mmCIF file of C-alpha atoms in Angstrom:
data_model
loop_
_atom_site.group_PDB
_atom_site.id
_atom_site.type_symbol
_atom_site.label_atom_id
_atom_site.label_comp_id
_atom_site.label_asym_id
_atom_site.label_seq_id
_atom_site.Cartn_x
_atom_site.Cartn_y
_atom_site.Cartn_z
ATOM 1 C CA UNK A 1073 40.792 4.226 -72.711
ATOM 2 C CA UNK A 1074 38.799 6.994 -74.320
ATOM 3 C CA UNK A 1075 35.215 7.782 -73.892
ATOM 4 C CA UNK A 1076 32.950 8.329 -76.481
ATOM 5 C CA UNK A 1077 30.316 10.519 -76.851
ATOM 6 C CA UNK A 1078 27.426 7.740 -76.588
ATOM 7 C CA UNK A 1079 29.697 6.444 -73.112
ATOM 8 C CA UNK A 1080 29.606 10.053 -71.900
ATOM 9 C CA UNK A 1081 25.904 10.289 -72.591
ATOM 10 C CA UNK A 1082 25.588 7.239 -70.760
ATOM 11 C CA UNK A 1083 27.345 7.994 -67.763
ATOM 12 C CA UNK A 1084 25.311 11.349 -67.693
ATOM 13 C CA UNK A 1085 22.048 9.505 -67.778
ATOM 14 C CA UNK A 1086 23.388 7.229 -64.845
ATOM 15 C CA UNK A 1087 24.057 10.307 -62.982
ATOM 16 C CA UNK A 1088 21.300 12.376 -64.091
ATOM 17 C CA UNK A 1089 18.903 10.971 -62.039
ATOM 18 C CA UNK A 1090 21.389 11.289 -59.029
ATOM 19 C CA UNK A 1091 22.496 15.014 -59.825
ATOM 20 C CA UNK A 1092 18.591 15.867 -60.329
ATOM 21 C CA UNK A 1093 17.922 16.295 -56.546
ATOM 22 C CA UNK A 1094 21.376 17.781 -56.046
ATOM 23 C CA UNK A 1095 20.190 20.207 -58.885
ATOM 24 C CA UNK A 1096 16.705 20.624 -57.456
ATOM 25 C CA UNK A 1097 18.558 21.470 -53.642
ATOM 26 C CA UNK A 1098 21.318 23.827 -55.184
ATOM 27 C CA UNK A 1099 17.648 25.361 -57.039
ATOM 28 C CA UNK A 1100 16.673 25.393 -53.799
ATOM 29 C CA UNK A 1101 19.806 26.951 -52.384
ATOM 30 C CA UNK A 1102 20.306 29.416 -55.402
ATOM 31 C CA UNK A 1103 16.300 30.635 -54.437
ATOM 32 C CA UNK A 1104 16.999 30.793 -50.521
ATOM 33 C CA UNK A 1105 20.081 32.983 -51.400
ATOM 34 C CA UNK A 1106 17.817 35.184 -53.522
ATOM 35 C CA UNK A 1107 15.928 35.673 -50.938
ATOM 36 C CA UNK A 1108 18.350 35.868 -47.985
ATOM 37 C CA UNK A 1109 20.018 38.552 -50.098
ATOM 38 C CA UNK A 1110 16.787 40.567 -50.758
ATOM 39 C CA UNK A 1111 15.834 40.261 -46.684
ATOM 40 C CA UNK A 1112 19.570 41.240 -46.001
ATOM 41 C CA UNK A 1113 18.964 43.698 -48.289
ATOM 42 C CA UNK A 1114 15.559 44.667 -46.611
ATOM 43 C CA UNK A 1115 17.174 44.852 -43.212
ATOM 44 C CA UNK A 1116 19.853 47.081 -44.870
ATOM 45 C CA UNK A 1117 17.233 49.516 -45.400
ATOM 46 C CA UNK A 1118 15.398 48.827 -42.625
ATOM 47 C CA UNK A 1119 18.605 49.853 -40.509
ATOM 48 C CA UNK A 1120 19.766 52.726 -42.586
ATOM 49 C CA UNK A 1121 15.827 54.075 -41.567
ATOM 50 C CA UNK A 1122 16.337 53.194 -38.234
ATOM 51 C CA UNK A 1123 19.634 55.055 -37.904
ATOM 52 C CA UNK A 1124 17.911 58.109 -39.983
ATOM 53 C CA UNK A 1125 15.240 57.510 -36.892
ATOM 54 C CA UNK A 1126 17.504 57.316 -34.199
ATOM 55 C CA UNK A 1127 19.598 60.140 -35.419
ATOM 56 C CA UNK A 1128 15.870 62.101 -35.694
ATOM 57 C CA UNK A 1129 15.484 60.852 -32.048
ATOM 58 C CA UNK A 1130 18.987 61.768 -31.349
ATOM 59 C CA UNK A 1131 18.153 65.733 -32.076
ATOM 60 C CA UNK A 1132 15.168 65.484 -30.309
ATOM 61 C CA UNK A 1133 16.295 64.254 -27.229
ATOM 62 C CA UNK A 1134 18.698 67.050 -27.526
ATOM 63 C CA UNK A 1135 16.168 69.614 -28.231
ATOM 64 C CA UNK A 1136 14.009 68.032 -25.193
ATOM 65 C CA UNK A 1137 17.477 68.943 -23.278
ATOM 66 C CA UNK A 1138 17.850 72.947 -24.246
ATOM 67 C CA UNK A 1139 14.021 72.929 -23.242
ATOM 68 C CA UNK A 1140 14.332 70.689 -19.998
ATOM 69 C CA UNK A 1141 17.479 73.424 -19.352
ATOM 70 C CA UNK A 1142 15.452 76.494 -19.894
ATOM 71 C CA UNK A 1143 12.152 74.799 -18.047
ATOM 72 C CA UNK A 1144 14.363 74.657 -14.896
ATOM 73 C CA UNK A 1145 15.412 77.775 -15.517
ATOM 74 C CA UNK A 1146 11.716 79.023 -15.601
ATOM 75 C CA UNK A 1147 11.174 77.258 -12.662
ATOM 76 C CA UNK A 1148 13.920 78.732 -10.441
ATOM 77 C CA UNK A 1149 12.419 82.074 -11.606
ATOM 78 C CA UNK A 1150 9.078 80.921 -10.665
ATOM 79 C CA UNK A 1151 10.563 80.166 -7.370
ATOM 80 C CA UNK A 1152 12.137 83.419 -6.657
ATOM 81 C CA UNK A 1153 9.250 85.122 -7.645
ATOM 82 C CA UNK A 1154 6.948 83.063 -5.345
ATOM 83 C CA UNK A 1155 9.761 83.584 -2.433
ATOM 84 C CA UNK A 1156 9.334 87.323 -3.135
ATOM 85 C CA UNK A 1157 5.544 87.442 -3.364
ATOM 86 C CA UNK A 1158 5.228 85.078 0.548
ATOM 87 C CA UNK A 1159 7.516 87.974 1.614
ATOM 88 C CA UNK A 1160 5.383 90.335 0.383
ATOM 89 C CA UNK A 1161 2.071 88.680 2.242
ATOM 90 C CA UNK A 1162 4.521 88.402 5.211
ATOM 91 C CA UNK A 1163 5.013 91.852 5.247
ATOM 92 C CA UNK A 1164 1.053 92.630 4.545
ATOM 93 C CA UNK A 1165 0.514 90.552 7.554
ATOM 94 C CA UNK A 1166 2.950 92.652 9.842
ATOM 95 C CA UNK A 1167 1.246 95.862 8.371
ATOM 96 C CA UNK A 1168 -2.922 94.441 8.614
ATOM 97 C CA UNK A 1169 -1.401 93.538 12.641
ATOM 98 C CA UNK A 1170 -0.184 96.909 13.312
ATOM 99 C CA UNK A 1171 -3.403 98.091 11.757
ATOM 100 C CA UNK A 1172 -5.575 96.361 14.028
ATOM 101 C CA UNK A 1173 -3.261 97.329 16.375
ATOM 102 C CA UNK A 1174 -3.802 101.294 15.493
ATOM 103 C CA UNK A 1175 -7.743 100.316 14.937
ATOM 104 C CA UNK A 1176 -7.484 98.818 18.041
ATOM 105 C CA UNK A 1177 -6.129 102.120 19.719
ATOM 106 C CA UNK A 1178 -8.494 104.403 17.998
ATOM 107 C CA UNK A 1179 -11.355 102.808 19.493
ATOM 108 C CA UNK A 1180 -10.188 102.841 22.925
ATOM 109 C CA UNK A 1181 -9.735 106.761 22.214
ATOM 110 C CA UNK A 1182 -12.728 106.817 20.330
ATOM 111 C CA UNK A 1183 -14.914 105.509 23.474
ATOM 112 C CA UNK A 1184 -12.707 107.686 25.930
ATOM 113 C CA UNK A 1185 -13.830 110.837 24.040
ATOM 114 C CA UNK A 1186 -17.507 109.519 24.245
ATOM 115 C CA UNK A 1187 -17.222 109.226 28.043
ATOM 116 C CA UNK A 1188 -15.867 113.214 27.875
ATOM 117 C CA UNK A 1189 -18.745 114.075 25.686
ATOM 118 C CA UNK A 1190 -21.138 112.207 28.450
ATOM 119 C CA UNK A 1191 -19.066 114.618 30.693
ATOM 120 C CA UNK A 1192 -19.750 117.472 29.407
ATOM 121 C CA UNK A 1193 -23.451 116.549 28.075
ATOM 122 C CA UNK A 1194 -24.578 115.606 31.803
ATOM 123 C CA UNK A 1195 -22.354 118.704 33.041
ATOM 124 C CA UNK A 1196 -24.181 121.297 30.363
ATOM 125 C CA UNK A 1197 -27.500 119.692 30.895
ATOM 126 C CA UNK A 1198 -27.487 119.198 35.106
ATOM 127 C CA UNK A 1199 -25.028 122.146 36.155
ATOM 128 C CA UNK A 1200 -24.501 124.617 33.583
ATOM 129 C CA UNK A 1201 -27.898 124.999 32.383
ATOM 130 C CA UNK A 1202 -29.811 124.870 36.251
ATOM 131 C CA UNK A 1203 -27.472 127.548 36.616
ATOM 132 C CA UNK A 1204 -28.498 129.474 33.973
ATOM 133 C CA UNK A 1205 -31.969 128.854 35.384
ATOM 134 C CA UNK A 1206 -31.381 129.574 38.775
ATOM 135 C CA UNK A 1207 -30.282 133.154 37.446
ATOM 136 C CA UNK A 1208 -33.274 133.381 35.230
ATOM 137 C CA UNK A 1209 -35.417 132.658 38.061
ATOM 138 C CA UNK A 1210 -33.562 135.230 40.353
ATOM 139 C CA UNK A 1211 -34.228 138.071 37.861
ATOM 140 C CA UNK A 1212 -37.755 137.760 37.607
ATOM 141 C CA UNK A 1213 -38.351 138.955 40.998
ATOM 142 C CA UNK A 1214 -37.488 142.457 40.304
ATOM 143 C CA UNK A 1215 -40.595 143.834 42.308
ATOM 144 C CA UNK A 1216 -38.414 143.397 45.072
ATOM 145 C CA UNK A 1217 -36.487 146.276 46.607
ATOM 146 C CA UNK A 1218 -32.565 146.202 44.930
ATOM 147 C CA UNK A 1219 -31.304 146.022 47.624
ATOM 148 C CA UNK A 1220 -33.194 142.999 49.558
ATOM 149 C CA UNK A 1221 -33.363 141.389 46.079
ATOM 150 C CA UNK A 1222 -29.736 141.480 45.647
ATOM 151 C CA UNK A 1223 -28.682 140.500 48.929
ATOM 152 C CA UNK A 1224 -31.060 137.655 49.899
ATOM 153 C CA UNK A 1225 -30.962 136.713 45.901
ATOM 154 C CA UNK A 1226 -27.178 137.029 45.713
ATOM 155 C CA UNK A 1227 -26.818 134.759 48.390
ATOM 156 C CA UNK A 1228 -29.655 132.033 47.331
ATOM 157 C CA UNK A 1229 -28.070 132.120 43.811
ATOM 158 C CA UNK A 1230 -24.159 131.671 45.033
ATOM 159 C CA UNK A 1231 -25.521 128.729 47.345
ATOM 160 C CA UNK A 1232 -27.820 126.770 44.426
ATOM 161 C CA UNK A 1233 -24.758 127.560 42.479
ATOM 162 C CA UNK A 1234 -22.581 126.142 44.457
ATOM 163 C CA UNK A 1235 -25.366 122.929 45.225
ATOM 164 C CA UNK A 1236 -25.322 122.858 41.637
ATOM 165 C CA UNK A 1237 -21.674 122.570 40.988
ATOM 166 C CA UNK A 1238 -21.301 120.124 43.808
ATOM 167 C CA UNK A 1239 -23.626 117.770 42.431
ATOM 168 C CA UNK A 1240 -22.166 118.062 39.268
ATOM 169 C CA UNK A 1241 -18.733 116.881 40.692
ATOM 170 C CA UNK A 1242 -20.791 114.065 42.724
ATOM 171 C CA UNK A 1243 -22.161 113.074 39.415
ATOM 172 C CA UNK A 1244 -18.795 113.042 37.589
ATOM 173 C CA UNK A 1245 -17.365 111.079 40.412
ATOM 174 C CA UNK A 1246 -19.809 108.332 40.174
ATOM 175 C CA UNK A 1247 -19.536 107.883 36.654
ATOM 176 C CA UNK A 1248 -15.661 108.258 37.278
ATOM 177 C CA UNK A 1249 -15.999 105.155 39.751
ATOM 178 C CA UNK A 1250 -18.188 103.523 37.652
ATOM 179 C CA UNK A 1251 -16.064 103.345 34.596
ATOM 180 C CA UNK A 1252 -13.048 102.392 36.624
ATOM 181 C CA UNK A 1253 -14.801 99.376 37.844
ATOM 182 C CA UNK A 1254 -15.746 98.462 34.749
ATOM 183 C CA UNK A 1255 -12.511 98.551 33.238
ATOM 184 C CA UNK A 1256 -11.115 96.557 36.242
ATOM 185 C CA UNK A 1257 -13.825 93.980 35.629
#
């Protein structure tokens, strides 16, 4: 049996209304393609900048790493150098604590040489000068016969010498003793 044309027409009408929503999905299909092939083809580029990105990221990290390196370098420099400067203010220490030390000296000399200078103050001023008096006084009396004059003077100016010089020593003693209980107090 052939077909005709009209028969063929027919049987497309029949099935025209049946292929119409099988046309209208494979539209449907064809259009979801489209557009799964343009997102596919958005994620393509999306990826291809994320790998330029990463790759970016990539040498940065890596540039972050040489600096990181060097940093720590820095950094053990930095230590050294502070290890060298606590030395150093170790070593100031030592030398400010032998300088009190040597301060500490120098004053004790310093007030020993003021207790001399008392010495010898109190010994120019009580002894040395009375004496110097006394023999003032004993040539002013010159009216006197030489020979009386030097005897009885001679003699009254050896003794007050002699007082004098004696209670010079007595002095020194006592401020001897009293300095020696002071430093045993």
């Amino acid at each position: 049996m052939s077909l005709t044309k009209e028969d063929l027409i027919a049987i497309a009408d029949l099935f025209q209304p049946m292929l119409q929503p099988i046309k209208e999905d494979l539209q449907e299909l064809k259009n979801d393609t489209k557009m799964l092939k343009s997102d596919v083809q958005m994620l393509k580029e999306e990826v291809h900048v994320l790998k330029d990105e990463v790759h970016i990221l990539k040498d940065e990290v890596h540039i972050l790493k040489d600096e990181v390196q060097v940093l720590k370098g820095d950094v053990q420099v930095l230590k050294d150098k502070v290890q060298v400067l606590g030395d150093d203010v170790q070593t100031l220490k030592q030398e400010v604590q032998m300088l009190n030390d040597d301060m500490q000296m120098i004053k004790g000399d310093v007030a020993e040489l003021k207790q001399r200078v008392s010495e010898i103050e109190l010994t120019l001023e009580n002894v040395t000068n009375r004496n110097i008096k006394i023999i003032a006084e004993g040539h002013l009396d010159l009216s006197r016969r030489l020979h009386e004059a030097l005897k009885v003077e001679n003699e009254r100016e050896i003794i007050a010498i002699r007082v004098n010089i004696l209670e010079g020593e007595l002095q020194r003693m006592k401020a001897q003793l009293n300095s020696d209980s002071r430093i045993l107090i």
